[in-house]
Amino acid sequence: MDPLPLDRLVALAREMLVYSYAPYSRFSVGAALEADTGEIFTGCNVENASYGLTICAEQNAVAAAVSRGRRRFRRLVVVTGGQRAVAPCGRCRQVLAEFGTDMVVYGVANGERMHWKLKDLIPDHFGRELLDMGPASGDGAGAAESGSR
Ligand code: THU
C-alpha cells in the first residue's frame, strides 16, 4: 500500500475531533497513526469525571492499531484546534515508544504545523530491553506477526 499524502493523514486525524469527548478541558484532540502496512488507525481523547482516567487521542490510536495486530508504525498525526501545534504528552511518548521510536510525529493546528522524530521527543526512553527481556519473550509479542495463538 502506498503511503498516504500527509494532508490525507491530517484529514483523518481532524475527522476525529468530532468524536472527541472533552467536556472538562474543552480541548479536543484527534490522532491518525500509520502502520508499516499503510493501514491507518485513528483515535480521539476520551475524558472522565475522574480526571486522571482521561485517555489521550494518541493512546486510543495505538490501542486500535495493536488490537488489530499492528505494532510497527511510520507516522502519527496529532490534530488540535487553536493556533499552536501540539506534541504528544509525556505519557503518550512512552506509550508510542513501546513500539519503536523510528516514527515521525506531526503536530497540526490551525495556525501551525510541526514535526519531530519520536526518538527526539523521548531520548533514552525506558523500554523492554532494560527489563532484560528478549525480543519476543512470553507476552504474546510474536503472536500477531506469526499468526499463531
Ligand atoms: N491530550 C491528548 O489527547 N493528547 C496529548 O498528547 C495531550 C493531551 C488530551 C487529554 C485531555 O483530554 C486534553 O487533551 C487536555 O489535556
PDB file of C-alpha atoms and ligand atoms in Angstrom:
ATOM      1  CA  MET A   1       0.000   0.000   0.000  1.00  0.00           C
ATOM      2  CA  ASP A   2       1.418   3.409  -0.984  1.00  0.00           C
ATOM      3  CA  PRO A   3       1.882   5.871   1.860  1.00  0.00           C
ATOM      4  CA  LEU A   4      -0.947   8.381   2.035  1.00  0.00           C
ATOM      5  CA  PRO A   5      -0.205  12.013   1.283  1.00  0.00           C
ATOM      6  CA  LEU A   6       0.364  13.813   4.572  1.00  0.00           C
ATOM      7  CA  ASP A   7      -2.687  16.003   4.006  1.00  0.00           C
ATOM      8  CA  ARG A   8      -4.871  12.904   3.837  1.00  0.00           C
ATOM      9  CA  LEU A   9      -3.469  11.666   7.126  1.00  0.00           C
ATOM     10  CA  VAL A  10      -4.102  15.095   8.618  1.00  0.00           C
ATOM     11  CA  ALA A  11      -7.688  14.991   7.356  1.00  0.00           C
ATOM     12  CA  LEU A  12      -8.275  11.600   9.001  1.00  0.00           C
ATOM     13  CA  ALA A  13      -6.925  12.892  12.310  1.00  0.00           C
ATOM     14  CA  ARG A  14      -9.028  16.039  12.025  1.00  0.00           C
ATOM     15  CA  GLU A  15     -12.179  13.989  11.424  1.00  0.00           C
ATOM     16  CA  MET A  16     -11.666  12.526  14.894  1.00  0.00           C
ATOM     17  CA  LEU A  17     -12.164  15.925  16.540  1.00  0.00           C
ATOM     18  CA  VAL A  18     -15.910  15.367  16.063  1.00  0.00           C
ATOM     19  CA  TYR A  19     -15.777  12.309  18.317  1.00  0.00           C
ATOM     20  CA  SER A  20     -13.504  13.801  20.976  1.00  0.00           C
ATOM     21  CA  TYR A  21     -15.098  13.568  24.424  1.00  0.00           C
ATOM     22  CA  ALA A  22     -13.600  16.516  26.246  1.00  0.00           C
ATOM     23  CA  PRO A  23     -16.314  18.134  28.386  1.00  0.00           C
ATOM     24  CA  TYR A  24     -13.828  19.095  31.125  1.00  0.00           C
ATOM     25  CA  SER A  25     -10.889  20.582  29.257  1.00  0.00           C
ATOM     26  CA  ARG A  26     -12.789  21.505  26.081  1.00  0.00           C
ATOM     27  CA  PHE A  27      -9.524  20.626  24.356  1.00  0.00           C
ATOM     28  CA  SER A  28     -10.277  18.237  21.513  1.00  0.00           C
ATOM     29  CA  VAL A  29      -7.534  16.069  20.062  1.00  0.00           C
ATOM     30  CA  GLY A  30      -7.597  13.746  17.056  1.00  0.00           C
ATOM     31  CA  ALA A  31      -4.873  11.313  16.063  1.00  0.00           C
ATOM     32  CA  ALA A  32      -4.117   9.221  12.981  1.00  0.00           C
ATOM     33  CA  LEU A  33      -1.444   6.544  13.211  1.00  0.00           C
ATOM     34  CA  GLU A  34       0.002   4.924  10.095  1.00  0.00           C
ATOM     35  CA  ALA A  35       1.226   1.349  10.425  1.00  0.00           C
ATOM     36  CA  ASP A  36       4.061  -0.047   8.334  1.00  0.00           C
ATOM     37  CA  THR A  37       1.388  -1.853   6.313  1.00  0.00           C
ATOM     38  CA  GLY A  38      -0.078   1.511   5.267  1.00  0.00           C
ATOM     39  CA  GLU A  39      -3.212   0.985   7.344  1.00  0.00           C
ATOM     40  CA  ILE A  40      -4.409   3.972   9.361  1.00  0.00           C
ATOM     41  CA  PHE A  41      -5.725   3.793  12.920  1.00  0.00           C
ATOM     42  CA  THR A  42      -7.427   6.773  14.480  1.00  0.00           C
ATOM     43  CA  GLY A  43      -8.328   7.938  17.969  1.00  0.00           C
ATOM     44  CA  CYS A  44      -9.642  10.889  19.928  1.00  0.00           C
ATOM     45  CA  ASN A  45      -9.243  11.917  23.544  1.00  0.00           C
ATOM     46  CA  VAL A  46     -11.750  10.475  25.991  1.00  0.00           C
ATOM     47  CA  GLU A  47     -12.029  12.334  29.283  1.00  0.00           C
ATOM     48  CA  ASN A  48     -13.520  11.160  32.551  1.00  0.00           C
ATOM     49  CA  ALA A  49     -15.135  12.816  35.563  1.00  0.00           C
ATOM     50  CA  SER A  50     -12.278  11.217  37.482  1.00  0.00           C
ATOM     51  CA  TYR A  51      -9.873  13.423  35.568  1.00  0.00           C
ATOM     52  CA  GLY A  52      -6.812  11.210  35.860  1.00  0.00           C
ATOM     53  CA  LEU A  53      -8.566   8.464  33.910  1.00  0.00           C
ATOM     54  CA  THR A  54      -8.578  10.541  30.744  1.00  0.00           C
ATOM     55  CA  ILE A  55      -7.180   8.736  27.710  1.00  0.00           C
ATOM     56  CA  CYS A  56      -5.312  10.737  25.113  1.00  0.00           C
ATOM     57  CA  ALA A  57      -6.075  10.548  21.404  1.00  0.00           C
ATOM     58  CA  GLU A  58      -2.665   9.044  20.599  1.00  0.00           C
ATOM     59  CA  GLN A  59      -3.119   6.297  23.148  1.00  0.00           C
ATOM     60  CA  ASN A  60      -6.501   5.347  21.699  1.00  0.00           C
ATOM     61  CA  ALA A  61      -4.979   5.223  18.205  1.00  0.00           C
ATOM     62  CA  VAL A  62      -2.189   2.937  19.462  1.00  0.00           C
ATOM     63  CA  ALA A  63      -4.734   0.694  21.194  1.00  0.00           C
ATOM     64  CA  ALA A  64      -6.795   0.471  17.988  1.00  0.00           C
ATOM     65  CA  ALA A  65      -3.720  -0.496  15.962  1.00  0.00           C
ATOM     66  CA  VAL A  66      -2.351  -3.040  18.419  1.00  0.00           C
ATOM     67  CA  SER A  67      -5.836  -4.542  18.760  1.00  0.00           C
ATOM     68  CA  ARG A  68      -5.613  -5.269  15.040  1.00  0.00           C
ATOM     69  CA  GLY A  69      -2.163  -6.823  15.281  1.00  0.00           C
ATOM     70  CA  ARG A  70      -0.198  -3.790  14.103  1.00  0.00           C
ATOM     71  CA  ARG A  71       2.885  -2.917  16.124  1.00  0.00           C
ATOM     72  CA  ARG A  72       5.146  -1.073  13.714  1.00  0.00           C
ATOM     73  CA  PHE A  73       4.391   2.492  12.796  1.00  0.00           C
ATOM     74  CA  ARG A  74       5.628   5.076  10.312  1.00  0.00           C
ATOM     75  CA  ARG A  75       3.796   8.317  11.046  1.00  0.00           C
ATOM     76  CA  LEU A  76       1.495   9.825  13.630  1.00  0.00           C
ATOM     77  CA  VAL A  77      -0.531  12.977  13.139  1.00  0.00           C
ATOM     78  CA  VAL A  78      -1.973  14.822  16.133  1.00  0.00           C
ATOM     79  CA  VAL A  79      -4.561  17.466  15.271  1.00  0.00           C
ATOM     80  CA  THR A  80      -5.867  20.087  17.662  1.00  0.00           C
ATOM     81  CA  GLY A  81      -7.864  23.294  17.322  1.00  0.00           C
ATOM     82  CA  GLY A  82      -6.347  26.662  18.110  1.00  0.00           C
ATOM     83  CA  GLN A  83      -3.188  28.117  16.693  1.00  0.00           C
ATOM     84  CA  ARG A  84      -0.332  26.205  18.331  1.00  0.00           C
ATOM     85  CA  ALA A  85       0.658  22.716  17.212  1.00  0.00           C
ATOM     86  CA  VAL A  86       0.817  20.118  19.978  1.00  0.00           C
ATOM     87  CA  ALA A  87       3.367  17.346  20.512  1.00  0.00           C
ATOM     88  CA  PRO A  88       2.246  14.195  22.351  1.00  0.00           C
ATOM     89  CA  CYS A  89       2.295  14.400  26.145  1.00  0.00           C
ATOM     90  CA  GLY A  90       4.941  12.509  28.079  1.00  0.00           C
ATOM     91  CA  ARG A  91       2.740   9.508  28.754  1.00  0.00           C
ATOM     92  CA  CYS A  92       1.851   9.210  25.071  1.00  0.00           C
ATOM     93  CA  ARG A  93       5.517   9.421  24.093  1.00  0.00           C
ATOM     94  CA  GLN A  94       6.240   6.468  26.343  1.00  0.00           C
ATOM     95  CA  VAL A  95       3.245   4.517  25.012  1.00  0.00           C
ATOM     96  CA  LEU A  96       4.338   5.166  21.422  1.00  0.00           C
ATOM     97  CA  ALA A  97       7.983   4.329  22.122  1.00  0.00           C
ATOM     98  CA  GLU A  98       6.956   0.853  23.280  1.00  0.00           C
ATOM     99  CA  PHE A  99       6.578   0.050  19.579  1.00  0.00           C
ATOM    100  CA  GLY A 100       9.747   1.725  18.325  1.00  0.00           C
ATOM    101  CA  THR A 101      10.999   5.275  18.045  1.00  0.00           C
ATOM    102  CA  ASP A 102      11.551   5.429  14.293  1.00  0.00           C
ATOM    103  CA  MET A 103       8.242   7.084  13.512  1.00  0.00           C
ATOM    104  CA  VAL A 104       7.714  10.720  12.631  1.00  0.00           C
ATOM    105  CA  VAL A 105       5.184  12.687  14.668  1.00  0.00           C
ATOM    106  CA  TYR A 106       3.288  15.632  13.192  1.00  0.00           C
ATOM    107  CA  GLY A 107       1.513  18.245  15.280  1.00  0.00           C
ATOM    108  CA  VAL A 108      -1.091  20.151  13.295  1.00  0.00           C
ATOM    109  CA  ALA A 109      -3.173  23.104  14.458  1.00  0.00           C
ATOM    110  CA  ASN A 110      -4.962  25.834  12.559  1.00  0.00           C
ATOM    111  CA  GLY A 111      -2.003  28.178  12.545  1.00  0.00           C
ATOM    112  CA  GLU A 112       0.981  25.849  12.815  1.00  0.00           C
ATOM    113  CA  ARG A 113       2.391  22.515  11.599  1.00  0.00           C
ATOM    114  CA  MET A 114       5.382  20.897  13.220  1.00  0.00           C
ATOM    115  CA  HIS A 115       7.119  17.563  13.017  1.00  0.00           C
ATOM    116  CA  TRP A 116       9.568  15.633  15.125  1.00  0.00           C
ATOM    117  CA  LYS A 117      11.218  12.239  15.199  1.00  0.00           C
ATOM    118  CA  LEU A 118       9.756  10.284  18.094  1.00  0.00           C
ATOM    119  CA  LYS A 119      13.290   9.402  19.168  1.00  0.00           C
ATOM    120  CA  ASP A 120      13.976  13.132  19.680  1.00  0.00           C
ATOM    121  CA  LEU A 121      10.781  13.575  21.707  1.00  0.00           C
ATOM    122  CA  ILE A 122      11.757  10.785  24.099  1.00  0.00           C
ATOM    123  CA  PRO A 123      15.516  10.295  24.202  1.00  0.00           C
ATOM    124  CA  ASP A 124      16.893   7.459  26.325  1.00  0.00           C
ATOM    125  CA  HIS A 125      13.386   6.157  26.833  1.00  0.00           C
ATOM    126  CA  PHE A 126      12.565   3.310  29.151  1.00  0.00           C
ATOM    127  CA  GLY A 127      11.977   0.182  27.114  1.00  0.00           C
ATOM    128  CA  ARG A 128      11.662  -3.583  27.304  1.00  0.00           C
ATOM    129  CA  GLU A 129      15.377  -4.129  26.668  1.00  0.00           C
ATOM    130  CA  LEU A 130      16.019  -2.503  30.045  1.00  0.00           C
ATOM    131  CA  LEU A 131      13.896  -5.214  31.616  1.00  0.00           C
ATOM    132  CA  ASP A 132      16.421  -7.701  30.200  1.00  0.00           C
ATOM    133  CA  MET A 133      13.743  -9.243  28.051  1.00  0.00           C
ATOM    134  CA  GLY A 134      14.490 -10.943  24.793  1.00  0.00           C
ATOM    135  CA  PRO A 135      12.870  -9.738  21.589  1.00  0.00           C
ATOM    136  CA  ALA A 136       9.690 -11.822  21.956  1.00  0.00           C
ATOM    137  CA  SER A 137       9.576 -13.296  25.420  1.00  0.00           C
ATOM    138  CA  GLY A 138       6.381 -14.577  26.857  1.00  0.00           C
ATOM    139  CA  ASP A 139       3.957 -11.667  26.401  1.00  0.00           C
ATOM    140  CA  GLY A 140       2.332 -12.600  23.132  1.00  0.00           C
ATOM    141  CA  ALA A 141       4.770 -10.334  21.327  1.00  0.00           C
ATOM    142  CA  GLY A 142       5.204 -12.721  18.436  1.00  0.00           C
ATOM    143  CA  ALA A 143       1.658 -13.952  18.104  1.00  0.00           C
ATOM    144  CA  ALA A 144       0.296 -11.254  15.797  1.00  0.00           C
ATOM    145  CA  GLU A 145       3.182 -11.482  13.360  1.00  0.00           C
ATOM    146  CA  SER A 146       3.370 -15.272  13.201  1.00  0.00           C
ATOM    147  CA  GLY A 147      -0.370 -15.800  13.137  1.00  0.00           C
ATOM    148  CA  SER A 148      -0.113 -18.317  15.981  1.00  0.00           C
ATOM    149  CA  ARG A 149      -2.197 -18.225  19.139  1.00  0.00           C
TER     150      ARG A 149
HETATM  151  N1  THU B   1      -4.474  15.255  25.253  1.00  0.00           N
HETATM  152  C1  THU B   1      -4.318  14.353  24.234  1.00  0.00           C
HETATM  153  O1  THU B   1      -5.288  13.740  23.775  1.00  0.00           O
HETATM  154  N2  THU B   1      -3.063  14.137  23.756  1.00  0.00           N
HETATM  155  C2  THU B   1      -1.950  14.781  24.199  1.00  0.00           C
HETATM  156  O2  THU B   1      -0.843  14.445  23.778  1.00  0.00           O
HETATM  157  C3  THU B   1      -2.086  15.884  25.138  1.00  0.00           C
HETATM  158  C4  THU B   1      -3.381  15.976  25.852  1.00  0.00           C
HETATM  159  C5  THU B   1      -5.812  15.498  25.782  1.00  0.00           C
HETATM  160  C6  THU B   1      -6.028  14.983  27.174  1.00  0.00           C
HETATM  161  C7  THU B   1      -7.148  15.885  27.648  1.00  0.00           C
HETATM  162  O3  THU B   1      -8.384  15.312  27.238  1.00  0.00           O
HETATM  163  C8  THU B   1      -6.951  17.177  26.900  1.00  0.00           C
HETATM  164  O4  THU B   1      -6.062  16.868  25.831  1.00  0.00           O
HETATM  165  C9  THU B   1      -6.357  18.293  27.730  1.00  0.00           C
HETATM  166  O5  THU B   1      -5.230  17.868  28.394  1.00  0.00           O
END
